[in-house]
mmCIF file of C-alpha atoms in Angstrom:
data_model
loop_
_atom_site.group_PDB
_atom_site.id
_atom_site.type_symbol
_atom_site.label_atom_id
_atom_site.label_comp_id
_atom_site.label_asym_id
_atom_site.label_seq_id
_atom_site.Cartn_x
_atom_site.Cartn_y
_atom_site.Cartn_z
ATOM 1 C CA UNK A 1 -12.140 -40.299 -28.241
ATOM 2 C CA UNK A 2 -13.002 -39.911 -24.554
ATOM 3 C CA UNK A 3 -12.885 -36.440 -22.964
ATOM 4 C CA UNK A 4 -9.616 -35.838 -21.129
ATOM 5 C CA UNK A 5 -9.580 -34.311 -17.664
ATOM 6 C CA UNK A 6 -5.860 -33.642 -17.874
ATOM 7 C CA UNK A 7 -5.037 -29.945 -18.260
ATOM 8 C CA UNK A 8 -1.282 -29.533 -18.713
ATOM 9 C CA UNK A 9 -0.106 -26.116 -17.546
ATOM 10 C CA UNK A 10 -3.482 -25.155 -16.090
ATOM 11 C CA UNK A 11 -4.636 -25.367 -12.467
ATOM 12 C CA UNK A 12 -7.319 -27.932 -11.715
ATOM 13 C CA UNK A 13 -9.742 -25.532 -10.071
ATOM 14 C CA UNK A 14 -13.515 -25.215 -10.164
ATOM 15 C CA UNK A 15 -14.850 -22.510 -12.449
ATOM 16 C CA UNK A 16 -18.357 -21.074 -12.198
ATOM 17 C CA UNK A 17 -19.150 -19.538 -15.579
ATOM 18 C CA UNK A 18 -21.093 -16.707 -13.920
ATOM 19 C CA UNK A 19 -18.353 -15.656 -11.493
ATOM 20 C CA UNK A 20 -15.371 -13.462 -12.353
ATOM 21 C CA UNK A 21 -12.569 -13.322 -9.800
ATOM 22 C CA UNK A 22 -10.522 -10.146 -9.301
ATOM 23 C CA UNK A 23 -7.269 -11.809 -10.383
ATOM 24 C CA UNK A 24 -8.841 -12.182 -13.834
ATOM 25 C CA UNK A 25 -8.771 -8.377 -14.126
ATOM 26 C CA UNK A 26 -4.955 -8.381 -14.093
ATOM 27 C CA UNK A 27 -3.164 -8.096 -17.416
ATOM 28 C CA UNK A 28 0.582 -7.838 -17.978
ATOM 29 C CA UNK A 29 1.526 -4.399 -19.241
ATOM 30 C CA UNK A 30 2.340 -4.073 -22.940
ATOM 31 C CA UNK A 31 3.395 -0.910 -24.753
ATOM 32 C CA UNK A 32 0.472 1.383 -25.435
ATOM 33 C CA UNK A 33 -1.929 -0.418 -23.097
ATOM 34 C CA UNK A 34 -4.337 1.541 -20.927
ATOM 35 C CA UNK A 35 -6.071 0.479 -17.745
ATOM 36 C CA UNK A 36 -7.910 1.870 -14.760
ATOM 37 C CA UNK A 37 -5.077 1.020 -12.346
ATOM 38 C CA UNK A 38 -1.372 0.291 -12.684
ATOM 39 C CA UNK A 39 0.123 -2.316 -10.354
ATOM 40 C CA UNK A 40 3.771 -2.869 -9.444
ATOM 41 C CA UNK A 41 5.545 -5.075 -6.911
ATOM 42 C CA UNK A 42 8.386 -3.691 -4.789
ATOM 43 C CA UNK A 43 9.750 -6.965 -3.339
ATOM 44 C CA UNK A 44 12.395 -5.577 -1.036
ATOM 45 C CA UNK A 45 12.752 -6.126 2.711
ATOM 46 C CA UNK A 46 16.493 -6.142 3.361
ATOM 47 C CA UNK A 47 16.211 -2.736 5.042
ATOM 48 C CA UNK A 48 13.916 -4.151 7.725
ATOM 49 C CA UNK A 49 15.249 -3.674 11.258
ATOM 50 C CA UNK A 50 13.640 -6.986 12.245
ATOM 51 C CA UNK A 51 13.787 -10.332 10.476
ATOM 52 C CA UNK A 52 11.361 -10.099 7.575
ATOM 53 C CA UNK A 53 10.436 -11.894 4.385
ATOM 54 C CA UNK A 54 8.123 -9.081 3.306
ATOM 55 C CA UNK A 55 9.780 -9.279 -0.116
ATOM 56 C CA UNK A 56 7.501 -12.294 -0.731
ATOM 57 C CA UNK A 57 4.325 -10.304 -0.105
ATOM 58 C CA UNK A 58 3.570 -9.061 -3.659
ATOM 59 C CA UNK A 59 3.061 -12.573 -5.034
ATOM 60 C CA UNK A 60 0.967 -13.633 -2.027
ATOM 61 C CA UNK A 61 -1.281 -10.561 -2.253
ATOM 62 C CA UNK A 62 -1.771 -11.073 -5.985
ATOM 63 C CA UNK A 63 -2.668 -14.715 -5.343
ATOM 64 C CA UNK A 64 -5.257 -13.682 -2.750
ATOM 65 C CA UNK A 65 -7.122 -11.621 -5.354
ATOM 66 C CA UNK A 66 -8.509 -14.943 -6.587
ATOM 67 C CA UNK A 67 -10.522 -15.224 -3.353
ATOM 68 C CA UNK A 68 -12.700 -12.205 -4.259
ATOM 69 C CA UNK A 69 -15.326 -11.779 -6.966
ATOM 70 C CA UNK A 70 -15.668 -8.608 -9.055
ATOM 71 C CA UNK A 71 -19.321 -8.095 -8.090
ATOM 72 C CA UNK A 72 -20.292 -5.589 -5.418
ATOM 73 C CA UNK A 73 -23.674 -6.424 -3.941
ATOM 74 C CA UNK A 74 -23.680 -3.187 -1.944
ATOM 75 C CA UNK A 75 -23.342 -1.156 -5.157
ATOM 76 C CA UNK A 76 -25.139 -3.694 -7.376
ATOM 77 C CA UNK A 77 -22.249 -3.309 -9.809
ATOM 78 C CA UNK A 78 -19.931 -5.805 -11.472
ATOM 79 C CA UNK A 79 -16.340 -4.692 -12.113
ATOM 80 C CA UNK A 80 -15.524 -7.671 -14.349
ATOM 81 C CA UNK A 81 -14.406 -5.368 -17.179
ATOM 82 C CA UNK A 82 -12.094 -3.369 -14.883
ATOM 83 C CA UNK A 83 -8.499 -3.542 -16.134
ATOM 84 C CA UNK A 84 -5.445 -3.646 -13.880
ATOM 85 C CA UNK A 85 -2.155 -3.321 -15.739
ATOM 86 C CA UNK A 86 0.482 -5.358 -13.935
ATOM 87 C CA UNK A 87 4.027 -4.054 -14.412
ATOM 88 C CA UNK A 88 5.456 -7.025 -12.531
ATOM 89 C CA UNK A 89 8.036 -6.899 -9.748
ATOM 90 C CA UNK A 90 11.187 -4.781 -9.650
ATOM 91 C CA UNK A 91 14.405 -6.779 -9.817
ATOM 92 C CA UNK A 92 16.408 -5.598 -6.828
ATOM 93 C CA UNK A 93 20.134 -6.029 -6.245
ATOM 94 C CA UNK A 94 21.033 -9.112 -4.171
ATOM 95 C CA UNK A 95 23.422 -7.286 -1.804
ATOM 96 C CA UNK A 96 23.584 -3.523 -2.468
ATOM 97 C CA UNK A 97 20.749 -1.811 -0.544
ATOM 98 C CA UNK A 98 21.316 1.702 -1.900
ATOM 99 C CA UNK A 99 21.369 0.287 -5.431
ATOM 100 C CA UNK A 100 18.090 -1.507 -4.747
ATOM 101 C CA UNK A 101 16.476 1.676 -3.420
ATOM 102 C CA UNK A 102 17.548 3.490 -6.581
ATOM 103 C CA UNK A 103 16.193 0.691 -8.768
ATOM 104 C CA UNK A 104 12.829 1.001 -7.024
ATOM 105 C CA UNK A 105 12.719 4.760 -7.666
ATOM 106 C CA UNK A 106 13.674 4.318 -11.328
ATOM 107 C CA UNK A 107 11.154 1.527 -11.868
ATOM 108 C CA UNK A 108 8.232 3.395 -10.313
ATOM 109 C CA UNK A 109 9.194 6.400 -12.433
ATOM 110 C CA UNK A 110 9.323 4.212 -15.536
ATOM 111 C CA UNK A 111 5.794 2.983 -14.817
ATOM 112 C CA UNK A 112 4.511 6.534 -14.342
ATOM 113 C CA UNK A 113 6.200 7.699 -17.556
ATOM 114 C CA UNK A 114 4.091 5.199 -19.521
ATOM 115 C CA UNK A 115 0.944 7.140 -18.508
ATOM 116 C CA UNK A 116 -0.935 3.856 -18.791
ATOM 117 C CA UNK A 117 -3.404 4.674 -16.022
ATOM 118 C CA UNK A 118 -4.508 7.436 -13.702
ATOM 119 C CA UNK A 119 -4.124 5.545 -10.409
ATOM 120 C CA UNK A 120 -1.561 3.118 -9.047
ATOM 121 C CA UNK A 121 -1.080 0.415 -6.414
ATOM 122 C CA UNK A 122 2.365 -0.528 -5.135
ATOM 123 C CA UNK A 123 2.919 -3.743 -3.204
ATOM 124 C CA UNK A 124 5.874 -3.903 -0.805
ATOM 125 C CA UNK A 125 8.140 -4.990 0.682
ATOM 126 C CA UNK A 126 8.949 -3.330 3.968
ATOM 127 C CA UNK A 127 8.088 0.309 4.606
ATOM 128 C CA UNK A 128 11.491 1.383 3.337
ATOM 129 C CA UNK A 129 10.136 1.056 -0.224
ATOM 130 C CA UNK A 130 7.889 4.068 0.347
ATOM 131 C CA UNK A 131 10.918 6.372 0.291
ATOM 132 C CA UNK A 132 11.908 5.729 -3.361
ATOM 133 C CA UNK A 133 8.288 5.280 -4.436
ATOM 134 C CA UNK A 134 7.044 8.599 -3.050
ATOM 135 C CA UNK A 135 10.145 10.313 -4.437
ATOM 136 C CA UNK A 136 9.295 9.003 -7.916
ATOM 137 C CA UNK A 137 5.699 10.189 -7.667
ATOM 138 C CA UNK A 138 6.845 13.627 -6.546
ATOM 139 C CA UNK A 139 9.219 13.851 -9.518
ATOM 140 C CA UNK A 140 6.347 13.139 -11.921
ATOM 141 C CA UNK A 141 3.357 14.855 -10.321
ATOM 142 C CA UNK A 142 4.658 17.762 -8.240
ATOM 143 C CA UNK A 143 3.657 18.675 -4.688
ATOM 144 C CA UNK A 144 2.665 15.548 -2.815
ATOM 145 C CA UNK A 145 0.524 14.877 0.225
ATOM 146 C CA UNK A 146 0.733 11.592 2.112
ATOM 147 C CA UNK A 147 -1.727 9.847 4.410
ATOM 148 C CA UNK A 148 0.159 7.184 6.336
ATOM 149 C CA UNK A 149 -1.596 4.348 8.166
ATOM 150 C CA UNK A 150 0.922 3.144 10.750
ATOM 151 C CA UNK A 151 1.530 2.144 14.348
ATOM 152 C CA UNK A 152 4.932 3.887 14.129
ATOM 153 C CA UNK A 153 6.124 7.324 13.052
ATOM 154 C CA UNK A 154 8.902 5.888 10.823
ATOM 155 C CA UNK A 155 11.119 8.934 11.373
ATOM 156 C CA UNK A 156 14.019 7.132 13.062
ATOM 157 C CA UNK A 157 17.513 8.614 12.914
ATOM 158 C CA UNK A 158 19.774 7.621 10.026
ATOM 159 C CA UNK A 159 22.964 7.303 12.099
ATOM 160 C CA UNK A 160 22.169 4.026 13.855
ATOM 161 C CA UNK A 161 21.388 1.920 10.803
ATOM 162 C CA UNK A 162 21.197 3.979 7.626
ATOM 163 C CA UNK A 163 18.000 3.854 5.582
ATOM 164 C CA UNK A 164 15.679 1.238 7.055
ATOM 165 C CA UNK A 165 11.972 0.503 7.161
ATOM 166 C CA UNK A 166 11.915 2.868 10.165
ATOM 167 C CA UNK A 167 13.252 5.903 8.276
ATOM 168 C CA UNK A 168 11.216 6.491 5.063
ATOM 169 C CA UNK A 169 9.431 9.643 6.149
ATOM 170 C CA UNK A 170 12.458 11.227 7.784
ATOM 171 C CA UNK A 171 14.357 10.507 4.551
ATOM 172 C CA UNK A 172 11.619 12.124 2.461
ATOM 173 C CA UNK A 173 11.329 15.214 4.661
ATOM 174 C CA UNK A 174 15.055 15.818 5.094
ATOM 175 C CA UNK A 175 15.667 15.151 1.400
ATOM 176 C CA UNK A 176 13.193 17.900 0.495
ATOM 177 C CA UNK A 177 10.793 15.468 -1.199
ATOM 178 C CA UNK A 178 7.915 15.893 1.264
ATOM 179 C CA UNK A 179 6.857 18.782 3.495
ATOM 180 C CA UNK A 180 6.096 17.854 7.075
ATOM 181 C CA UNK A 181 2.781 19.691 6.979
ATOM 182 C CA UNK A 182 1.738 17.516 4.022
ATOM 183 C CA UNK A 183 2.163 14.276 5.968
ATOM 184 C CA UNK A 184 -0.717 12.819 7.981
ATOM 185 C CA UNK A 185 -0.160 9.815 10.257
ATOM 186 C CA UNK A 186 -3.145 7.754 11.384
ATOM 187 C CA UNK A 187 -3.242 4.989 13.978
ATOM 188 C CA UNK A 188 -0.024 5.774 15.850
ATOM 189 C CA UNK A 189 0.018 3.351 18.759
ATOM 190 C CA UNK A 190 0.896 4.072 22.366
ATOM 191 C CA UNK A 191 4.144 2.621 23.751
ATOM 192 C CA UNK A 192 5.389 1.979 20.211
ATOM 193 C CA UNK A 193 7.611 5.026 19.595
ATOM 194 C CA UNK A 194 10.354 7.041 21.297
ATOM 195 C CA UNK A 195 9.793 10.552 22.678
ATOM 196 C CA UNK A 196 12.463 12.015 20.391
ATOM 197 C CA UNK A 197 10.466 10.874 17.334
ATOM 198 C CA UNK A 198 7.227 12.125 18.869
ATOM 199 C CA UNK A 199 8.942 15.506 19.246
ATOM 200 C CA UNK A 200 10.304 15.310 15.684
ATOM 201 C CA UNK A 201 6.778 15.027 14.250
ATOM 202 C CA UNK A 202 5.771 18.178 16.130
ATOM 203 C CA UNK A 203 8.909 20.018 15.029
ATOM 204 C CA UNK A 204 8.253 19.193 11.353
ATOM 205 C CA UNK A 205 4.550 20.001 11.466
ATOM 206 C CA UNK A 206 3.393 16.449 10.810
ATOM 207 C CA UNK A 207 -0.278 15.855 11.633
ATOM 208 C CA UNK A 208 -0.575 12.850 13.940
ATOM 209 C CA UNK A 209 -3.713 10.946 14.918
ATOM 210 C CA UNK A 210 -3.150 8.349 17.611
ATOM 211 C CA UNK A 211 -5.287 5.283 18.233
ATOM 212 C CA UNK A 212 -6.986 7.285 20.972
ATOM 213 C CA UNK A 213 -7.937 9.893 18.360
ATOM 214 C CA UNK A 214 -9.258 7.178 16.054
ATOM 215 C CA UNK A 215 -11.284 5.710 18.925
ATOM 216 C CA UNK A 216 -12.796 9.045 19.939
ATOM 217 C CA UNK A 217 -13.329 10.710 16.556
ATOM 218 C CA UNK A 218 -13.643 7.828 14.083
ATOM 219 C CA UNK A 219 -11.329 7.061 11.198
ATOM 220 C CA UNK A 220 -13.610 8.280 8.388
ATOM 221 C CA UNK A 221 -14.180 11.802 9.820
ATOM 222 C CA UNK A 222 -10.414 12.115 10.353
ATOM 223 C CA UNK A 223 -9.628 11.093 6.782
ATOM 224 C CA UNK A 224 -12.266 13.350 5.227
ATOM 225 C CA UNK A 225 -11.034 16.340 7.223
ATOM 226 C CA UNK A 226 -7.401 15.765 6.243
ATOM 227 C CA UNK A 227 -8.227 15.118 2.593
ATOM 228 C CA UNK A 228 -10.008 18.464 2.486
ATOM 229 C CA UNK A 229 -7.033 20.206 4.092
ATOM 230 C CA UNK A 230 -4.355 18.524 1.961
ATOM 231 C CA UNK A 231 -6.204 18.954 -1.328
ATOM 232 C CA UNK A 232 -5.946 22.727 -0.989
ATOM 233 C CA UNK A 233 -2.135 22.691 -1.009
ATOM 234 C CA UNK A 234 -0.924 19.595 -2.904
ATOM 235 C CA UNK A 235 -1.154 18.355 -6.480
ATOM 236 C CA UNK A 236 -1.973 14.778 -5.546
ATOM 237 C CA UNK A 237 -2.295 12.491 -2.518
ATOM 238 C CA UNK A 238 -0.528 9.188 -1.858
ATOM 239 C CA UNK A 239 -1.773 6.615 0.653
ATOM 240 C CA UNK A 240 0.876 4.594 2.482
ATOM 241 C CA UNK A 241 -0.581 1.627 4.344
ATOM 242 C CA UNK A 242 1.682 -0.098 6.842
ATOM 243 C CA UNK A 243 -0.338 -3.160 7.758
ATOM 244 C CA UNK A 244 0.931 -3.128 11.331
ATOM 245 C CA UNK A 245 -1.539 -0.286 11.939
ATOM 246 C CA UNK A 246 -4.072 -3.120 12.103
ATOM 247 C CA UNK A 247 -4.517 -4.980 15.382
ATOM 248 C CA UNK A 248 -2.536 -8.224 15.546
ATOM 249 C CA UNK A 249 -5.810 -10.162 15.726
ATOM 250 C CA UNK A 250 -6.627 -9.085 12.166
ATOM 251 C CA UNK A 251 -3.094 -8.873 10.738
ATOM 252 C CA UNK A 252 -0.915 -11.572 12.313
ATOM 253 C CA UNK A 253 1.512 -11.597 9.385
ATOM 254 C CA UNK A 254 3.242 -8.295 10.172
ATOM 255 C CA UNK A 255 6.819 -8.317 11.503
ATOM 256 C CA UNK A 256 5.857 -5.739 14.181
ATOM 257 C CA UNK A 257 2.473 -6.997 15.365
ATOM 258 C CA UNK A 258 0.843 -5.493 18.425
ATOM 259 C CA UNK A 259 -2.468 -5.152 20.256
ATOM 260 C CA UNK A 260 -4.630 -2.052 20.233
ATOM 261 C CA UNK A 261 -4.589 -1.326 16.501
ATOM 262 C CA UNK A 262 -7.458 -0.605 14.137
ATOM 263 C CA UNK A 263 -9.811 -3.352 12.994
ATOM 264 C CA UNK A 264 -9.864 -4.758 9.476
ATOM 265 C CA UNK A 265 -13.210 -3.050 8.935
ATOM 266 C CA UNK A 266 -11.771 0.333 9.980
ATOM 267 C CA UNK A 267 -8.913 -0.126 7.531
ATOM 268 C CA UNK A 268 -11.254 -0.945 4.652
ATOM 269 C CA UNK A 269 -13.743 1.850 5.339
ATOM 270 C CA UNK A 270 -10.874 4.308 5.770
ATOM 271 C CA UNK A 271 -9.335 3.362 2.443
ATOM 272 C CA UNK A 272 -12.735 3.612 0.744
ATOM 273 C CA UNK A 273 -13.197 7.127 2.128
ATOM 274 C CA UNK A 274 -9.727 8.190 0.973
ATOM 275 C CA UNK A 275 -9.798 6.545 -2.461
ATOM 276 C CA UNK A 276 -13.016 8.305 -3.436
ATOM 277 C CA UNK A 277 -11.210 11.669 -3.396
ATOM 278 C CA UNK A 278 -10.142 12.784 -6.912
ATOM 279 C CA UNK A 279 -6.638 13.802 -5.790
ATOM 280 C CA UNK A 280 -5.824 10.375 -4.335
ATOM 281 C CA UNK A 281 -3.751 8.757 -7.087
ATOM 282 C CA UNK A 282 -1.707 6.015 -5.438
ATOM 283 C CA UNK A 283 -1.552 3.565 -2.558
ATOM 284 C CA UNK A 284 1.241 1.364 -1.286
ATOM 285 C CA UNK A 285 0.726 -1.618 1.019
ATOM 286 C CA UNK A 286 3.737 -2.683 3.077
ATOM 287 C CA UNK A 287 4.997 -4.768 6.008
ATOM 288 C CA UNK A 288 3.439 -8.175 5.387
ATOM 289 C CA UNK A 289 5.673 -11.176 5.997
ATOM 290 C CA UNK A 290 3.842 -14.207 4.540
ATOM 291 C CA UNK A 291 6.099 -16.581 6.502
ATOM 292 C CA UNK A 292 4.614 -15.172 9.730
ATOM 293 C CA UNK A 293 1.007 -15.166 8.507
ATOM 294 C CA UNK A 294 -1.781 -17.614 9.343
ATOM 295 C CA UNK A 295 -4.021 -18.853 6.506
ATOM 296 C CA UNK A 296 -3.036 -15.725 4.530
ATOM 297 C CA UNK A 297 -5.154 -13.552 6.844
ATOM 298 C CA UNK A 298 -2.950 -10.490 6.377
ATOM 299 C CA UNK A 299 -2.436 -10.924 2.628
ATOM 300 C CA UNK A 300 -6.191 -11.382 2.157
ATOM 301 C CA UNK A 301 -6.817 -8.160 4.054
ATOM 302 C CA UNK A 302 -4.291 -6.407 1.804
ATOM 303 C CA UNK A 303 -6.090 -7.773 -1.272
ATOM 304 C CA UNK A 304 -9.393 -6.512 0.149
ATOM 305 C CA UNK A 305 -7.752 -3.103 0.652
ATOM 306 C CA UNK A 306 -6.779 -3.146 -3.025
ATOM 307 C CA UNK A 307 -10.431 -3.693 -3.960
ATOM 308 C CA UNK A 308 -11.493 -0.729 -1.832
ATOM 309 C CA UNK A 309 -8.944 1.454 -3.598
ATOM 310 C CA UNK A 310 -9.757 0.204 -7.110
ATOM 311 C CA UNK A 311 -13.528 -0.196 -7.046
ATOM 312 C CA UNK A 312 -14.510 3.066 -5.396
ATOM 313 C CA UNK A 313 -17.028 4.436 -7.912
#
């Protein structure tokens, strides 16, 4: 019988027997399983104040993991045996936004209750998903500190549109889930926010580093300083990465793109610096709309950010 080149149900892709791709590290969660990192998708973008299909981002980011190998030449280390437990995507309600937000909180809490890993990655979705996610982490781990990469403060008022992707941190602070002094914002862009929200951050004791601060001081020194400060007063630290902190040249797939943001390299080195701290337990990545992207540039950068968070030792 001749060899058949038909492979029903399998992709016809080239496979080098010596190369392991990062997507091969993903395994669907089963009861009792343990892994180095837990992964969950939060595919919700109906709270976006601009048109957004960011709910599609989790599957695109996962797919982009296949473009990276598990070997780090800089560390001379192969992470091919690294295990990422994938909890899948949360099933949100088709019309009820408050119900969807509650489902996200419950689902993140359910993942944490499994105690299947010590660190977690959450793939949004718009930035509104950070509100239920951070709430769930606070309910399980205690006092929380947050480092937020963002062009915007995301402390908009709740009267004009309810809970949106512009309100997660106001919702957390006013709900008593996060202290203002335990929130650090990095990369806030000029001419991207209103004065009343600038004043709100000062009133609540939020630590804000603008793009001018990043330019003058450097992102790694800023992160190391704030990690040292936060670690003295919180039980764990959560990284919230709004991809629109990155300049539009490097992240064209964000609903709110703009010039003057950080470079892709600054994002990756910043995440590496943060993820190496023992109190950093989780990272969310939000605000990627694959329908607006070009050649998956933004999703690939998000996948690279995942690697920096996961493979940091």
